[in-house]
CSV table of C-alpha atoms in Angstrom, one decimal:
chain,number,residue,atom,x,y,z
Y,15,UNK,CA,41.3,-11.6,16.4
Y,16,UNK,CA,38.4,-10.6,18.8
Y,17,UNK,CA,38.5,-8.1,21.1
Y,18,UNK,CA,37.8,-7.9,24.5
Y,19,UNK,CA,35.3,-5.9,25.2
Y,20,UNK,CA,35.9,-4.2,28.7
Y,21,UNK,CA,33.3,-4.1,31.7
Y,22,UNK,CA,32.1,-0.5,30.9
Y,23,UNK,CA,32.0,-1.0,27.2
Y,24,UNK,CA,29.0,-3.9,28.4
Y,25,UNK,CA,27.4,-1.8,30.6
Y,26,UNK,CA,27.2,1.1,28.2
Y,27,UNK,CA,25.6,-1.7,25.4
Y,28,UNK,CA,23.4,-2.8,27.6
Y,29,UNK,CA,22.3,0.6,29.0
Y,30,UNK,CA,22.2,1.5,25.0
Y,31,UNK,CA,20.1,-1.1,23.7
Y,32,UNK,CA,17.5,-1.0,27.0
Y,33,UNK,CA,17.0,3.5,26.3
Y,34,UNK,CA,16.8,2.4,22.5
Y,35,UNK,CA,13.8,0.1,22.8
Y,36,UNK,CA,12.2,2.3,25.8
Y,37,UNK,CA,12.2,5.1,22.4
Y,38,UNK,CA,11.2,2.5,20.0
Y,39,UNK,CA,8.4,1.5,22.5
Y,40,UNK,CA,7.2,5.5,23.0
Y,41,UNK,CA,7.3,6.5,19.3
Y,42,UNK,CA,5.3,2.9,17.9
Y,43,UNK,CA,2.5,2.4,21.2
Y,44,UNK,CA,0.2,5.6,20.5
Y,45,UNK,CA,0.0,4.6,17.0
Y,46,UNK,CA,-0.4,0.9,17.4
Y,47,UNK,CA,-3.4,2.2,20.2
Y,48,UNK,CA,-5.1,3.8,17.8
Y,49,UNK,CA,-5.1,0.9,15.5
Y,50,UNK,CA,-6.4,-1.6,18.0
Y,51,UNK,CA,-8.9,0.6,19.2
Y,52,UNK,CA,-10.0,1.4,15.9
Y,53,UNK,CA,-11.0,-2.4,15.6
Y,54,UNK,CA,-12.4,-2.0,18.9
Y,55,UNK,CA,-16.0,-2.5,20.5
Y,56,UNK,CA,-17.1,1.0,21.6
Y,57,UNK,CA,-19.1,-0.1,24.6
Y,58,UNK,CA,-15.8,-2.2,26.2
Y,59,UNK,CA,-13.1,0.3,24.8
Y,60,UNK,CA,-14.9,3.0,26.6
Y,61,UNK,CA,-14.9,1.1,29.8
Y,62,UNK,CA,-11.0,0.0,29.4
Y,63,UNK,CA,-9.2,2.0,31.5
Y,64,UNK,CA,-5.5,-0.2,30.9
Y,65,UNK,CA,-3.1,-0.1,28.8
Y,66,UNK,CA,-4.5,-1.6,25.0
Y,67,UNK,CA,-2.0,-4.0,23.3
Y,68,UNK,CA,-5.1,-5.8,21.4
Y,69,UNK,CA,-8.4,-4.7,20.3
Y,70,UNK,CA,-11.1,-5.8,22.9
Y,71,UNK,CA,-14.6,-7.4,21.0
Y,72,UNK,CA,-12.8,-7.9,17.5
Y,73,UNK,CA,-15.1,-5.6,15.6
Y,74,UNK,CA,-14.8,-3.8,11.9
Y,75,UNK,CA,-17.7,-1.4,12.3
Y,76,UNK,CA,-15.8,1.4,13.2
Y,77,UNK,CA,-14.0,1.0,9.5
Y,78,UNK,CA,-17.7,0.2,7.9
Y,79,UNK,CA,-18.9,3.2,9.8
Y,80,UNK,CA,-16.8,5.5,7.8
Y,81,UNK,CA,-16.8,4.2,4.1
Y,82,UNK,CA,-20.7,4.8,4.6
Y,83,UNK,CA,-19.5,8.3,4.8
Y,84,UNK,CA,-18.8,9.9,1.1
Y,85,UNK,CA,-17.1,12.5,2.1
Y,86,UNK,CA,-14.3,10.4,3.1
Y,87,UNK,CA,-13.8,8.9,-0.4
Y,88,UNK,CA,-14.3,12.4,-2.1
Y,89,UNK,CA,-12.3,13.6,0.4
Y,90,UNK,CA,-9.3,10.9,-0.7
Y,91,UNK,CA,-10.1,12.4,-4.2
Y,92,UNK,CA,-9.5,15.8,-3.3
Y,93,UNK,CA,-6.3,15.4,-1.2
Y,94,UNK,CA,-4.9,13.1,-4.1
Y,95,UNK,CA,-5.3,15.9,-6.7
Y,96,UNK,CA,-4.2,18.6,-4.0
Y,97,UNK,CA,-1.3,16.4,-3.1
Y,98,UNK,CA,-0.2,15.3,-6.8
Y,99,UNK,CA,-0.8,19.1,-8.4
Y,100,UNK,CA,0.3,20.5,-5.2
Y,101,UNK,CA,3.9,18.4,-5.3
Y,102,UNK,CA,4.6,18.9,-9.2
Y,103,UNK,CA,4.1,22.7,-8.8
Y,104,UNK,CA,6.6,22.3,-5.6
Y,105,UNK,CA,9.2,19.9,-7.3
Y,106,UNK,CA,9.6,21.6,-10.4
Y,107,UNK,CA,9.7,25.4,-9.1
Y,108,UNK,CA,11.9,24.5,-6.5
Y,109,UNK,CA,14.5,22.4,-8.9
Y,110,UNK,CA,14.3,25.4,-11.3
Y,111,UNK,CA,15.4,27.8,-8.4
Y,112,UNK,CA,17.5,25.6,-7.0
Y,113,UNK,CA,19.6,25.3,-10.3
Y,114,UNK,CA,19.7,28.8,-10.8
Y,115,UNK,CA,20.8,29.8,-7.6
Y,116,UNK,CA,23.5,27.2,-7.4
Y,117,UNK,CA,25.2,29.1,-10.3
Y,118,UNK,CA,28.0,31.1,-9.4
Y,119,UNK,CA,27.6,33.5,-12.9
Y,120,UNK,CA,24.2,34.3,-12.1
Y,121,UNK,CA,23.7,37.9,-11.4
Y,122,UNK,CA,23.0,39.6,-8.3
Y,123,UNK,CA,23.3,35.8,-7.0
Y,124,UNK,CA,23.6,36.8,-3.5
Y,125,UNK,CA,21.6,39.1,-3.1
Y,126,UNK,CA,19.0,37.1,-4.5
Y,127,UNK,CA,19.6,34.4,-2.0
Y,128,UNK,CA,19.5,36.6,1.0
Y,129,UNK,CA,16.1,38.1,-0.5
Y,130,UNK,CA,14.6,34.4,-0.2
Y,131,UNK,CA,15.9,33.2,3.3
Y,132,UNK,CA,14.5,36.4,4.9
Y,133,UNK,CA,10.9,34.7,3.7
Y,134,UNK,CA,11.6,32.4,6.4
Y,135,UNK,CA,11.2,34.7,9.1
Y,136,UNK,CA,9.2,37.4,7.5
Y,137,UNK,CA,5.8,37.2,5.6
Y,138,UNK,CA,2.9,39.7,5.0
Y,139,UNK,CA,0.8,38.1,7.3
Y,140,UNK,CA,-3.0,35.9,7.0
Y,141,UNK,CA,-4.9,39.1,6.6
Y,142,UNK,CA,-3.1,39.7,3.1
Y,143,UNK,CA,-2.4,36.9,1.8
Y,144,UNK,CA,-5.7,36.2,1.9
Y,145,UNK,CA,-7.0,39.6,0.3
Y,146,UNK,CA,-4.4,38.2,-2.4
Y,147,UNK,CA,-5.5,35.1,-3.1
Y,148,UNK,CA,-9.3,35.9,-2.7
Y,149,UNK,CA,-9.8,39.1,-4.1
Y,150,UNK,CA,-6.7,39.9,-6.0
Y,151,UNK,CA,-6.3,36.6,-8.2
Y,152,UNK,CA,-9.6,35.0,-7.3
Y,153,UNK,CA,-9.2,32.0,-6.6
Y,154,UNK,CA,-10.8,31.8,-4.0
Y,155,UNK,CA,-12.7,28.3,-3.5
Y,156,UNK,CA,-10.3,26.4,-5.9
Y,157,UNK,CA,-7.9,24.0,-5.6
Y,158,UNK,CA,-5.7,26.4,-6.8
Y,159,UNK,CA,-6.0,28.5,-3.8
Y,160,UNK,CA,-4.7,25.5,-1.8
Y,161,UNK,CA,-1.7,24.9,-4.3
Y,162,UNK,CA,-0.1,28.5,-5.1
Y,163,UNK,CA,0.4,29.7,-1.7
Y,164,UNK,CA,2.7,26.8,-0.8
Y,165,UNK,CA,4.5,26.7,-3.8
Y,166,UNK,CA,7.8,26.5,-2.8
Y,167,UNK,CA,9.3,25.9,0.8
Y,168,UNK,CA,12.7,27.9,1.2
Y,169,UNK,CA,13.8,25.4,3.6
Y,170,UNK,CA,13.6,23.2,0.4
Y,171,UNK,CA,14.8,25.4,-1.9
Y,172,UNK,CA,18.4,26.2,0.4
Y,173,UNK,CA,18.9,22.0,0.9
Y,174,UNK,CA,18.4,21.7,-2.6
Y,175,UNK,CA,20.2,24.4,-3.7
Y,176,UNK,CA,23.3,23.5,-1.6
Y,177,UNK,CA,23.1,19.9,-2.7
Y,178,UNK,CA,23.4,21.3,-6.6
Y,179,UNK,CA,26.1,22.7,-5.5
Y,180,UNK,CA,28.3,20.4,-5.3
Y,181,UNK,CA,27.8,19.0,-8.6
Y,182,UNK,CA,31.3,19.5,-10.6
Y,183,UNK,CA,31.7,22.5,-11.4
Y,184,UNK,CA,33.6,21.2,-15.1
Y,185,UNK,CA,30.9,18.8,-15.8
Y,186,UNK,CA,28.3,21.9,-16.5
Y,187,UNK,CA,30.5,23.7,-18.3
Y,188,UNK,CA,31.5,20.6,-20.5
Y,189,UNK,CA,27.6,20.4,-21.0
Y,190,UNK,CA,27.3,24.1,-21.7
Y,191,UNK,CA,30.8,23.8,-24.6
Y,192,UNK,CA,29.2,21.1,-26.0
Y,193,UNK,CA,26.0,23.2,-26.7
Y,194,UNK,CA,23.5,22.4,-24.0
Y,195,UNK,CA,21.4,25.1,-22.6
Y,196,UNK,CA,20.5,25.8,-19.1
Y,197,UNK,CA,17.5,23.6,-19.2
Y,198,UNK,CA,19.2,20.6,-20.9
Y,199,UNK,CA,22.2,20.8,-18.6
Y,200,UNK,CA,19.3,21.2,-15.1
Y,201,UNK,CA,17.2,18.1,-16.7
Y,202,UNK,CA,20.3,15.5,-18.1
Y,203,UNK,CA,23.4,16.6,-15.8
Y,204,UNK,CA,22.6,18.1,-12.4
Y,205,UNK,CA,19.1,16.3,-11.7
Y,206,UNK,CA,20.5,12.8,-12.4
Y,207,UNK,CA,23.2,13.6,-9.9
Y,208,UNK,CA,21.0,14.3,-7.4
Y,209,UNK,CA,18.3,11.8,-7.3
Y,210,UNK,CA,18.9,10.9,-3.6
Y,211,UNK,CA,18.2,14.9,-2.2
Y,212,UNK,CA,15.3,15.1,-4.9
Y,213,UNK,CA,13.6,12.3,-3.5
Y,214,UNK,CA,13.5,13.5,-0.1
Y,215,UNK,CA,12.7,17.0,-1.1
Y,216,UNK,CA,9.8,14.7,-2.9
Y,217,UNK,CA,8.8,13.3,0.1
Y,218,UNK,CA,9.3,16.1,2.5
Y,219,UNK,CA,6.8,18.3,0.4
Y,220,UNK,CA,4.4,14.9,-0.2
Y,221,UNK,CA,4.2,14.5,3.7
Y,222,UNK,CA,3.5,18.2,3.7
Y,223,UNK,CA,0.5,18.2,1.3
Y,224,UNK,CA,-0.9,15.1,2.4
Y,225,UNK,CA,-1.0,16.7,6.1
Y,226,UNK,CA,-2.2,20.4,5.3
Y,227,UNK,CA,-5.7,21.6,6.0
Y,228,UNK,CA,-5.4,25.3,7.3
Y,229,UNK,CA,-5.5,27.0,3.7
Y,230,UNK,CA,-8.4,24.6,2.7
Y,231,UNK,CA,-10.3,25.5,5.8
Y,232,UNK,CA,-9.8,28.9,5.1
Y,233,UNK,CA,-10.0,29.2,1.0
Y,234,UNK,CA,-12.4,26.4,0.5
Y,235,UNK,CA,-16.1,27.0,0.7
Y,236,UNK,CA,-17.5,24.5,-0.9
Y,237,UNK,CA,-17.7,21.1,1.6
Y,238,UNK,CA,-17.3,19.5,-2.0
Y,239,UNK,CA,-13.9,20.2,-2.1
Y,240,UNK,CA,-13.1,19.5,1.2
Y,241,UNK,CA,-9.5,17.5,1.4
Y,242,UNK,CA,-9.6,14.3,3.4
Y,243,UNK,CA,-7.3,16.0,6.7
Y,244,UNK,CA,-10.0,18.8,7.1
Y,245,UNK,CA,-12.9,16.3,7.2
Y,246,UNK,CA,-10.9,14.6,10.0
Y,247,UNK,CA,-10.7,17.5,11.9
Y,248,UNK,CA,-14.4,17.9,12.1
Y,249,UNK,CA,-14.5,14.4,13.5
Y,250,UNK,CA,-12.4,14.9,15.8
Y,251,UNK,CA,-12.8,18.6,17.1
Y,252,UNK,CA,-16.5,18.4,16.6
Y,253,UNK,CA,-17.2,15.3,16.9
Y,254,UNK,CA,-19.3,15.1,13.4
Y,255,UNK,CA,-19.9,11.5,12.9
Y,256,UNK,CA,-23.9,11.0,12.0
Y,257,UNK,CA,-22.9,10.4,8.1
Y,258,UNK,CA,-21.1,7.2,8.9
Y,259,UNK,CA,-23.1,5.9,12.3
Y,260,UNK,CA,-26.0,3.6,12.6
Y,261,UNK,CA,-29.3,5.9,13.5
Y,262,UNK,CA,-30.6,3.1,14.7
Y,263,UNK,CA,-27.3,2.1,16.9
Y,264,UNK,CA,-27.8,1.8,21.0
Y,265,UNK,CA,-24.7,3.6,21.8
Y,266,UNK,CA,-24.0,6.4,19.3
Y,267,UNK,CA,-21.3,8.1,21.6
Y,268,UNK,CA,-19.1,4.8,22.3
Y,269,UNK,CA,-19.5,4.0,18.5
Y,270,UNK,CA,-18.1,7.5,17.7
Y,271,UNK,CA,-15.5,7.0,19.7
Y,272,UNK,CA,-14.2,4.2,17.3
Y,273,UNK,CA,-14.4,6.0,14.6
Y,274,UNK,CA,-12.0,8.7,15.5
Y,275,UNK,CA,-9.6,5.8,15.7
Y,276,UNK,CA,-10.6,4.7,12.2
Y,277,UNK,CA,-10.5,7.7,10.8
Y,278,UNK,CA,-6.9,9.0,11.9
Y,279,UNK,CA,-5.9,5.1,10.8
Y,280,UNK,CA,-7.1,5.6,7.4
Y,281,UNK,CA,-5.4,9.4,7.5
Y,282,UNK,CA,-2.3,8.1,8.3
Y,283,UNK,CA,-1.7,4.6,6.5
Y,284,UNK,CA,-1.3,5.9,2.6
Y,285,UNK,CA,1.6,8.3,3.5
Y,286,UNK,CA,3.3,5.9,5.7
Y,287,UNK,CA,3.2,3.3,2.2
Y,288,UNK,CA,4.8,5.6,0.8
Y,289,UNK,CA,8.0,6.3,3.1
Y,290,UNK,CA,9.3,2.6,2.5
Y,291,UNK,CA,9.9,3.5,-1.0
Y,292,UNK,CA,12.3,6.9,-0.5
Y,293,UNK,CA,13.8,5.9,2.9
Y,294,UNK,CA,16.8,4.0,0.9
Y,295,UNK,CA,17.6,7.9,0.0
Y,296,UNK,CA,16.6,9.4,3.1
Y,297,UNK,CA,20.2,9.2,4.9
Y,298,UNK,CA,22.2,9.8,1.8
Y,299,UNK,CA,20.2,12.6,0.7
Y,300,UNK,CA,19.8,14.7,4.1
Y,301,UNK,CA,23.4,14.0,4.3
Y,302,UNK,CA,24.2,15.8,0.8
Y,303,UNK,CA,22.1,18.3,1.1
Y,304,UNK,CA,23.2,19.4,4.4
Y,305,UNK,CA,26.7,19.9,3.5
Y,306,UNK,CA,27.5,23.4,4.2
Y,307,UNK,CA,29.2,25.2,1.0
């Protein structure tokens, strides 16, 4: 039987679906922007003052412009290794830690736990950690320098840890009677059971790599290693865009200009592939792991 939906029920729908696509429209028109300016002719993008729903003078030179540029493919290279090294350090400290926090007949257990969450509010400072990682452990100018200090995220580490939780209790010890050790009953019990947090821990720390360039600017030296966000920072804070424009080009500012756009659209498009594929387990697994013990 349907039921009647009263006058204020309407107006609320209405009112609901009208703020909804006002959101949808603010979160999707800066990026679609970028995109059509990317595609863009300098000299009439500069002189477009309106709002930009299309590109204006259909033109790929902007994109051309910066695969001229090598530094852009090495720096794809040198984020991919950063992000792939970078997130199998990250995924398997934090599942280790994770596990053996979220055992009850771990000693000192508590105590433990307390001594990691005040890392979210308290750490030695830039001045130190980079004595450490420089002087003390040299590795400075390394990808290695890049990797270490972001090992694990304790934001991470407590979702995960709380999500491990909740695994029955009588299925680890079944494991553990039957002979399994601790590693065995983290890698065929407890990980299995938890694929939906552990691929948005995945993606949360992937996102994270994929976006980081402070360390690098600091540890990294050598313009070699450069990762691919850090180069786009020096297009767009200082404007450095004679590698990948045409010497011989009328307009070098209002071709530069387009590039920016190209540059944060090629930046941006490999992560945003990659969220299709977790975003099944993004709702079930922020809801598991934020179940409070």
């Amino acid at each position: 039987m349907k039921i009647k939906e009263s006058l204020s029920w309407r107006i609320f729908n209405v009112f609901n679906i009208c703020f909804m696509l006002l959101l949808c429209f603010i979160m999707i028109y800066p990026f679609w922007y970028v995109i059509c300016a990317s595609f863009s002719n300098g000299d009439l993008l500069l002189g477009h003052s309106k709002a930009l729903f299309a590109p204006i003078g259909f033109t790929t030179d902007a994109y051309i412009g910066i695969f001229k540029n090598p530094m852009i493919m090495q720096g794809y290279i040198n984020t991919l290794i950063i992000v792939v090294g970078g997130v199998a350090v990250n995924m398997i400290i934090t599942t280790m830690g994770a596990y053996t926090l979220s055992r009850k007949d771990v000693y000192w257990n508590k105590l433990i736990m307390k001594l990691v969450t005040i890392t979210m509010f308290f750490n030695g400072g830039l001045i130190p950690s980079y004595l450490l990682i420089s002087r003390t452990l040299g590795l400075n100018n390394s990808f290695l320098a890049v990797i270490l200090p972001l090992a694990v995220s304790t934001y991470n580490l407590i979702v995960l840890k709380t999500s491990f939780s909740q695994v029955p209790e009588s299925l680890v010890e079944s494991a553990l009677l039957e002979g399994a050790g601790h590693f065995r009953v983290m890698a065929q019990v407890v990980v299995p059971l938890s694929k939906s947090i552990l691929a948005v821990i995945l993606l949360y720390y992937t996102v994270d790599r994929w976006n980081s360039w402070f360390n690098a600017s600091i540890y990294l030296k050598d313009r070699a290693l450069y990762p691919l966000q850090l180069i786009l920072r020096e297009i767009l804070i200082q404007n450095d865009v004679g590698a990948m424009s045409d010497p011989t080009a009328t307009d070098q500012y209002a071709l530069s200009e387009t590039i920016k756009y190209a540059t944060i659209v090629v930046a941006t498009v490999p992560i945003l592939i990659v969220y299709p594929f977790v975003q099944k387990f993004f709702t079930k697994g922020v809801m598991i792991g934020a179940v409070k013990e």
